[in-house]
mmCIF file of C-alpha atoms in Angstrom:
data_model
loop_
_atom_site.group_PDB
_atom_site.id
_atom_site.type_symbol
_atom_site.label_atom_id
_atom_site.label_comp_id
_atom_site.label_asym_id
_atom_site.label_seq_id
_atom_site.Cartn_x
_atom_site.Cartn_y
_atom_site.Cartn_z
ATOM 1 C CA MET B 691 -19.655 6.527 30.750
ATOM 2 C CA ILE B 692 -18.891 3.497 28.776
ATOM 3 C CA ARG B 693 -21.944 2.461 25.537
ATOM 4 C CA LEU B 694 -20.072 0.526 23.165
ATOM 5 C CA ILE B 695 -17.494 -2.342 23.409
ATOM 6 C CA ILE B 696 -16.050 -3.899 19.749
ATOM 7 C CA SER B 697 -13.993 -6.692 19.164
ATOM 8 C CA ASP B 698 -12.126 -8.030 16.945
ATOM 9 C CA ILE B 699 -12.216 -11.972 16.443
ATOM 10 C CA ASP B 700 -9.177 -13.458 15.639
ATOM 11 C CA GLY B 701 -6.182 -13.045 17.145
ATOM 12 C CA THR B 702 -8.070 -11.398 19.570
ATOM 13 C CA LEU B 703 -10.495 -13.485 21.144
ATOM 14 C CA VAL B 704 -9.504 -16.998 18.998
ATOM 15 C CA PRO B 705 -6.785 -17.950 17.635
ATOM 16 C CA GLU B 706 -7.341 -17.431 13.097
ATOM 17 C CA GLY B 707 -9.679 -19.158 11.512
ATOM 18 C CA GLY B 708 -10.555 -20.789 15.571
ATOM 19 C CA ASN B 709 -14.144 -21.490 16.209
ATOM 20 C CA VAL B 710 -14.163 -21.792 19.970
ATOM 21 C CA LEU B 711 -14.401 -19.757 21.997
ATOM 22 C CA ASN B 712 -14.986 -20.059 26.155
ATOM 23 C CA PRO B 713 -18.720 -19.843 26.763
ATOM 24 C CA GLU B 714 -18.525 -17.056 29.473
ATOM 25 C CA TYR B 715 -18.511 -14.581 26.650
ATOM 26 C CA MET B 716 -22.166 -15.607 24.876
ATOM 27 C CA THR B 717 -23.341 -14.934 29.653
ATOM 28 C CA ILE B 718 -21.312 -11.059 29.942
ATOM 29 C CA ILE B 719 -22.169 -9.644 26.694
ATOM 30 C CA ARG B 720 -26.210 -10.930 27.750
ATOM 31 C CA GLU B 721 -24.761 -8.306 30.999
ATOM 32 C CA LEU B 722 -23.089 -6.082 29.172
ATOM 33 C CA THR B 723 -26.251 -5.515 26.385
ATOM 34 C CA ASP B 724 -28.852 -6.055 28.631
ATOM 35 C CA LEU B 725 -26.954 -2.715 30.450
ATOM 36 C CA GLY B 726 -27.555 -0.805 28.125
ATOM 37 C CA VAL B 727 -23.767 -0.827 26.341
ATOM 38 C CA GLN B 728 -23.589 -1.779 22.476
ATOM 39 C CA PHE B 729 -21.291 -5.179 22.243
ATOM 40 C CA VAL B 730 -20.443 -5.367 18.445
ATOM 41 C CA LEU B 731 -17.948 -7.918 16.563
ATOM 42 C CA ALA B 732 -15.670 -6.726 14.018
ATOM 43 C CA SER B 733 -13.794 -8.860 11.527
ATOM 44 C CA GLY B 734 -12.530 -9.614 8.241
ATOM 45 C CA ARG B 735 -14.435 -12.911 8.035
ATOM 46 C CA GLN B 736 -17.518 -12.700 6.279
ATOM 47 C CA ALA B 737 -20.768 -12.308 8.468
ATOM 48 C CA SER B 738 -21.698 -16.166 8.493
ATOM 49 C CA SER B 739 -18.306 -17.133 9.907
ATOM 50 C CA ILE B 740 -18.635 -14.568 12.566
ATOM 51 C CA ASP B 741 -21.573 -16.491 13.093
ATOM 52 C CA VAL B 742 -20.383 -19.017 13.674
ATOM 53 C CA LEU B 743 -18.514 -18.439 16.835
ATOM 54 C CA PHE B 744 -22.188 -16.493 18.371
ATOM 55 C CA ARG B 745 -25.278 -16.812 17.019
ATOM 56 C CA GLU B 746 -25.895 -17.230 20.461
ATOM 57 C CA VAL B 747 -26.326 -13.326 20.975
ATOM 58 C CA ARG B 748 -27.248 -12.796 17.566
ATOM 59 C CA ASP B 749 -30.145 -10.787 18.194
ATOM 60 C CA LEU B 750 -28.017 -8.548 20.903
ATOM 61 C CA VAL B 751 -25.084 -7.231 18.810
ATOM 62 C CA TYR B 752 -23.807 -5.888 15.682
ATOM 63 C CA TYR B 753 -21.367 -7.804 13.281
ATOM 64 C CA LEU B 754 -19.271 -5.567 11.304
ATOM 65 C CA GLY B 755 -18.085 -8.798 9.312
ATOM 66 C CA ASP B 756 -15.620 -8.562 6.112
ATOM 67 C CA ASN B 757 -13.645 -5.809 7.372
ATOM 68 C CA GLY B 758 -17.068 -3.204 8.362
ATOM 69 C CA ALA B 759 -18.019 -4.309 4.206
ATOM 70 C CA SER B 760 -20.590 -5.693 5.469
ATOM 71 C CA ILE B 761 -22.952 -4.507 8.668
ATOM 72 C CA GLN B 762 -25.524 -6.774 10.950
ATOM 73 C CA LYS B 763 -27.729 -6.478 13.002
ATOM 74 C CA GLY B 764 -29.840 -9.514 14.255
ATOM 75 C CA GLY B 765 -29.159 -10.737 11.143
ATOM 76 C CA VAL B 766 -30.812 -8.184 9.566
ATOM 77 C CA SER B 767 -28.087 -6.523 7.125
ATOM 78 C CA VAL B 768 -28.250 -2.859 7.368
ATOM 79 C CA LYS B 769 -25.044 -1.268 5.393
ATOM 80 C CA GLU B 770 -23.064 -2.926 2.051
ATOM 81 C CA LEU B 771 -20.664 -1.204 1.182
ATOM 82 C CA ARG B 772 -19.216 -3.252 -2.470
ATOM 83 C CA LEU B 773 -15.830 -3.232 -4.483
ATOM 84 C CA ASN B 774 -14.990 -0.986 -7.959
ATOM 85 C CA ARG B 775 -15.645 -3.613 -10.454
ATOM 86 C CA LYS B 776 -13.511 -2.028 -12.893
ATOM 87 C CA HIS B 777 -10.898 -0.994 -10.061
ATOM 88 C CA LEU B 778 -11.885 -4.887 -9.039
ATOM 89 C CA LEU B 779 -11.033 -6.313 -13.226
ATOM 90 C CA LEU B 780 -7.716 -4.421 -13.043
ATOM 91 C CA LEU B 781 -6.241 -4.918 -9.775
ATOM 92 C CA MET B 782 -7.103 -8.392 -10.809
ATOM 93 C CA GLU B 783 -4.471 -8.456 -14.215
ATOM 94 C CA GLU B 784 -2.155 -6.805 -12.254
ATOM 95 C CA LEU B 785 -2.267 -10.067 -9.423
ATOM 96 C CA LYS B 786 -1.380 -12.192 -12.564
ATOM 97 C CA GLU B 787 1.767 -11.459 -11.929
ATOM 98 C CA ILE B 788 2.829 -11.648 -8.783
ATOM 99 C CA PRO B 789 3.039 -15.371 -6.814
ATOM 100 C CA GLY B 790 1.657 -17.886 -4.309
ATOM 101 C CA HIS B 791 -1.060 -16.222 -3.460
ATOM 102 C CA ARG B 792 -5.517 -17.448 -3.722
ATOM 103 C CA LEU B 793 -7.631 -15.317 -4.064
ATOM 104 C CA LEU B 794 -10.640 -15.290 -2.557
ATOM 105 C CA PHE B 795 -13.495 -12.636 -2.718
ATOM 106 C CA SER B 796 -16.317 -11.879 -0.225
ATOM 107 C CA THR B 797 -20.167 -11.037 -1.199
ATOM 108 C CA LYS B 798 -22.185 -10.416 1.685
ATOM 109 C CA ASP B 799 -24.151 -14.040 0.790
ATOM 110 C CA GLY B 800 -21.032 -15.876 1.122
ATOM 111 C CA TYR B 801 -17.424 -16.560 0.231
ATOM 112 C CA TYR B 802 -16.287 -17.208 -3.899
ATOM 113 C CA THR B 803 -13.118 -18.251 -5.052
ATOM 114 C CA ASN B 804 -12.434 -19.517 -7.989
ATOM 115 C CA ASP B 805 -8.624 -21.278 -6.806
ATOM 116 C CA PRO B 806 -9.123 -25.451 -7.187
ATOM 117 C CA ASP B 807 -6.706 -25.938 -4.816
ATOM 118 C CA LYS B 808 -8.965 -28.875 -2.102
ATOM 119 C CA ALA B 809 -6.591 -27.575 0.716
ATOM 120 C CA PHE B 810 -7.228 -23.845 0.174
ATOM 121 C CA GLY B 811 -11.375 -24.808 0.106
ATOM 122 C CA ARG B 812 -11.213 -27.261 3.746
ATOM 123 C CA MET B 813 -9.691 -23.900 5.792
ATOM 124 C CA VAL B 814 -12.460 -21.840 4.211
ATOM 125 C CA PHE B 815 -15.315 -23.149 3.905
ATOM 126 C CA GLU B 816 -14.602 -25.521 7.552
ATOM 127 C CA GLU B 817 -12.240 -23.771 9.432
ATOM 128 C CA TYR B 818 -13.462 -20.366 8.947
ATOM 129 C CA LYS B 819 -16.814 -22.621 8.912
ATOM 130 C CA GLY B 820 -18.056 -19.818 5.772
ATOM 131 C CA VAL B 821 -21.032 -20.359 4.371
ATOM 132 C CA GLY B 822 -19.825 -19.931 0.035
ATOM 133 C CA LYS B 823 -18.118 -23.385 -2.414
ATOM 134 C CA ALA B 824 -15.722 -23.291 -5.456
ATOM 135 C CA VAL B 825 -16.389 -22.045 -8.478
ATOM 136 C CA GLY B 826 -15.669 -22.370 -11.944
ATOM 137 C CA ASP B 827 -16.236 -18.552 -12.909
ATOM 138 C CA ILE B 828 -15.345 -16.218 -10.899
ATOM 139 C CA THR B 829 -16.646 -13.232 -12.545
ATOM 140 C CA PRO B 830 -20.497 -13.363 -11.970
ATOM 141 C CA TYR B 831 -19.560 -12.627 -8.411
ATOM 142 C CA LEU B 832 -17.469 -9.547 -8.966
ATOM 143 C CA ASN B 833 -20.763 -6.830 -9.344
ATOM 144 C CA ASN B 834 -21.091 -7.755 -5.290
ATOM 145 C CA CYS B 835 -17.691 -8.337 -4.267
ATOM 146 C CA ILE B 836 -17.181 -6.763 -0.653
ATOM 147 C CA LYS B 837 -14.388 -7.638 -0.152
ATOM 148 C CA LEU B 838 -11.282 -9.466 -1.457
ATOM 149 C CA SER B 839 -8.903 -11.220 -0.033
ATOM 150 C CA LEU B 840 -4.619 -13.123 -0.385
ATOM 151 C CA TYR B 841 -4.440 -15.776 1.237
ATOM 152 C CA CYS B 842 -0.318 -15.523 1.109
ATOM 153 C CA GLU B 843 1.537 -18.667 1.863
ATOM 154 C CA GLU B 844 4.326 -17.243 2.679
ATOM 155 C CA GLY B 845 4.073 -14.394 4.731
ATOM 156 C CA ALA B 846 0.991 -11.492 3.942
ATOM 157 C CA ARG B 847 3.259 -8.712 3.926
ATOM 158 C CA GLY B 848 5.176 -9.493 0.830
ATOM 159 C CA ILE B 849 2.472 -9.576 -0.705
ATOM 160 C CA TYR B 850 1.335 -6.210 0.723
ATOM 161 C CA ASP B 851 4.185 -4.400 0.239
ATOM 162 C CA GLN B 852 3.772 -5.342 -3.910
ATOM 163 C CA ILE B 853 -0.451 -4.089 -3.798
ATOM 164 C CA TYR B 854 -0.835 -1.110 -1.567
ATOM 165 C CA GLU B 855 1.433 1.892 -2.953
ATOM 166 C CA ARG B 856 -0.488 0.985 -6.660
ATOM 167 C CA TRP B 857 -3.687 0.972 -5.391
ATOM 168 C CA LYS B 858 -3.881 3.245 -1.780
ATOM 169 C CA ASP B 859 -5.961 5.610 -3.610
ATOM 170 C CA ARG B 860 -8.258 2.576 -5.621
ATOM 171 C CA PHE B 861 -8.547 0.243 -2.086
ATOM 172 C CA ALA B 862 -8.611 0.311 1.485
ATOM 173 C CA ILE B 863 -5.790 -2.174 1.637
ATOM 174 C CA HIS B 864 -5.005 -3.847 5.213
ATOM 175 C CA VAL B 865 -2.747 -7.141 6.727
ATOM 176 C CA SER B 866 -5.553 -8.754 8.621
ATOM 177 C CA GLY B 867 -3.359 -10.927 9.882
ATOM 178 C CA ALA B 868 -0.471 -13.825 9.755
ATOM 179 C CA ARG B 869 -1.620 -14.736 5.943
ATOM 180 C CA TRP B 870 -4.026 -12.803 4.317
ATOM 181 C CA VAL B 871 -4.205 -9.043 2.984
ATOM 182 C CA ASP B 872 -7.950 -7.641 2.543
ATOM 183 C CA VAL B 873 -8.699 -5.605 0.079
ATOM 184 C CA ASN B 874 -12.229 -3.359 0.639
ATOM 185 C CA ALA B 875 -13.831 -0.247 -1.304
ATOM 186 C CA PRO B 876 -12.242 2.660 0.281
ATOM 187 C CA GLU B 877 -14.436 4.042 2.704
ATOM 188 C CA ALA B 878 -14.468 0.004 4.412
ATOM 189 C CA THR B 879 -12.860 0.370 7.145
ATOM 190 C CA LYS B 880 -13.466 -0.940 10.526
ATOM 191 C CA GLY B 881 -13.199 2.854 11.975
ATOM 192 C CA GLN B 882 -15.406 4.442 9.169
ATOM 193 C CA ALA B 883 -18.216 1.306 10.331
ATOM 194 C CA VAL B 884 -17.343 2.089 13.967
ATOM 195 C CA ARG B 885 -18.201 5.699 13.244
ATOM 196 C CA TRP B 886 -21.193 4.129 11.756
ATOM 197 C CA ILE B 887 -22.399 2.940 14.660
ATOM 198 C CA GLN B 888 -21.586 5.628 17.527
ATOM 199 C CA GLU B 889 -23.367 8.010 15.915
ATOM 200 C CA VAL B 890 -26.383 5.980 14.707
ATOM 201 C CA HIS B 891 -26.633 5.839 18.643
ATOM 202 C CA GLY B 892 -25.558 8.852 19.842
ATOM 203 C CA ILE B 893 -22.234 7.392 21.341
ATOM 204 C CA THR B 894 -18.604 9.158 21.643
ATOM 205 C CA PRO B 895 -15.443 8.055 21.582
ATOM 206 C CA GLU B 896 -15.387 8.725 25.405
ATOM 207 C CA ASP B 897 -17.704 6.138 25.732
ATOM 208 C CA THR B 898 -16.010 2.935 23.817
ATOM 209 C CA VAL B 899 -13.897 0.277 24.126
ATOM 210 C CA VAL B 900 -12.217 -0.493 21.111
ATOM 211 C CA PHE B 901 -10.033 -5.360 21.481
ATOM 212 C CA GLY B 902 -8.031 -5.427 18.595
ATOM 213 C CA ASP B 903 -4.301 -7.283 17.471
ATOM 214 C CA ASN B 904 -4.444 -6.443 14.113
ATOM 215 C CA TYR B 905 -3.261 -3.088 11.269
ATOM 216 C CA ASN B 906 -6.703 -4.082 10.214
ATOM 217 C CA ASP B 907 -8.285 -2.292 14.513
ATOM 218 C CA ILE B 908 -6.417 0.102 13.937
ATOM 219 C CA SER B 909 -8.539 2.588 12.227
ATOM 220 C CA MET B 910 -11.497 1.418 15.888
ATOM 221 C CA MET B 911 -8.958 1.912 18.241
ATOM 222 C CA MET B 912 -8.483 5.502 16.719
ATOM 223 C CA ARG B 913 -12.618 5.508 17.123
ATOM 224 C CA ALA B 914 -12.062 5.286 21.391
ATOM 225 C CA GLU B 915 -10.946 6.733 24.119
ATOM 226 C CA ARG B 916 -10.219 3.421 25.238
ATOM 227 C CA SER B 917 -8.377 1.034 22.973
ATOM 228 C CA TYR B 918 -6.171 -2.663 23.850
ATOM 229 C CA ALA B 919 -4.315 -4.405 21.385
ATOM 230 C CA SER B 920 -3.984 -8.659 22.440
ATOM 231 C CA GLU B 921 -0.233 -8.179 24.130
ATOM 232 C CA LEU B 922 0.299 -11.121 20.905
ATOM 233 C CA SER B 923 0.431 -8.036 18.199
ATOM 234 C CA ALA B 924 3.652 -6.415 16.969
ATOM 235 C CA LEU B 925 4.858 -3.396 18.412
ATOM 236 C CA ASP B 926 2.916 -0.489 16.829
ATOM 237 C CA ILE B 927 0.244 -2.024 17.307
ATOM 238 C CA ARG B 928 -0.067 -2.179 20.295
ATOM 239 C CA LYS B 929 1.702 1.419 20.912
ATOM 240 C CA ALA B 930 -1.697 2.159 18.477
ATOM 241 C CA ALA B 931 -3.357 0.870 20.978
ATOM 242 C CA GLY B 932 -2.269 2.388 23.964
ATOM 243 C CA ARG B 933 -3.714 -0.047 26.753
ATOM 244 C CA VAL B 934 -2.682 -4.731 26.312
ATOM 245 C CA VAL B 935 -4.367 -7.031 26.955
ATOM 246 C CA GLU B 936 -3.333 -10.810 27.409
ATOM 247 C CA SER B 937 -4.030 -12.895 24.423
ATOM 248 C CA TYR B 938 -6.834 -15.041 23.372
ATOM 249 C CA GLN B 939 -4.845 -17.673 24.532
ATOM 250 C CA LYS B 940 -5.841 -16.572 28.722
ATOM 251 C CA ASP B 941 -8.489 -15.447 27.398
ATOM 252 C CA GLY B 942 -7.724 -11.762 27.719
ATOM 253 C CA VAL B 943 -10.295 -10.186 26.695
ATOM 254 C CA LEU B 944 -13.166 -11.545 29.017
ATOM 255 C CA LYS B 945 -10.775 -11.050 32.302
ATOM 256 C CA VAL B 946 -10.919 -7.407 31.530
ATOM 257 C CA LEU B 947 -14.484 -7.453 29.918
ATOM 258 C CA ARG B 948 -15.190 -8.984 33.777
ATOM 259 C CA GLU B 949 -13.903 -5.444 34.937
ATOM 260 C CA ILE B 950 -15.542 -3.671 32.767
ATOM 261 C CA LEU B 951 -18.945 -5.369 33.665
ATOM 262 C CA GLU B 952 -18.714 -4.118 37.022
ATOM 263 C CA GLU B 953 -17.578 -1.175 35.956
ATOM 264 C CA VAL B 954 -20.553 -0.801 33.924
ATOM 265 C CA LYS B 955 -23.601 -1.712 37.085
ATOM 266 C CA SER B 956 -21.693 1.281 39.892
ATOM 267 C CA GLU B 957 -21.935 3.948 37.040
ATOM 268 C CA ARG B 958 -26.064 2.228 36.264
#
């Protein structure tokens, strides 16, 4: 019996940074939650950016923002995992020697960057609709940082490969998009956040369905008996999921949700 559905956003429901969603998603989320299914939006995005897309159903769903470092229900924070300030400062020092990226810090109140590039600011605060601002001094925000994101103009994998081995024991580090590498506290993963929701509601992996498209989604795919990867995903992500769903261009997740809705109705 399906009791929990989790979906990634960028690359799964919309193109990366997209903010236009088929309105039928809102209808089907309402119908599923009316039938007792918990619905979760899990993203590398900050919760305020998730809310741009799903504000209409905010009171019905969970937001797993910043790769699970921030969990909200009904717009209210219920769990938050911060980065270790000492380790963060050391990583920032090392990153100064690695070219080709821009830094974006996330707190529960929004995004902050000390990068003066105007195009980067437009992308974060206008395209992604992020709450926050560019600042001259980032240090006042480091105590409350729940995610550090690296925007890698030449592609995420190169930067990821330069930092992963050295820092993997102190942070959870994931490629979360074509140009994004995300750094979280070690226990802050989408999979751990899904586990927490499952424990709160007494839901098993057998009762759980997951949709995703990237490496930061694999941990939550492992928490579900039924997992779907976008047809646009890399091969190892599709293997981890076990099932493939059509891309956001074809509203692939929506098509599966329609089938699940009928399945839930027949079970209830």
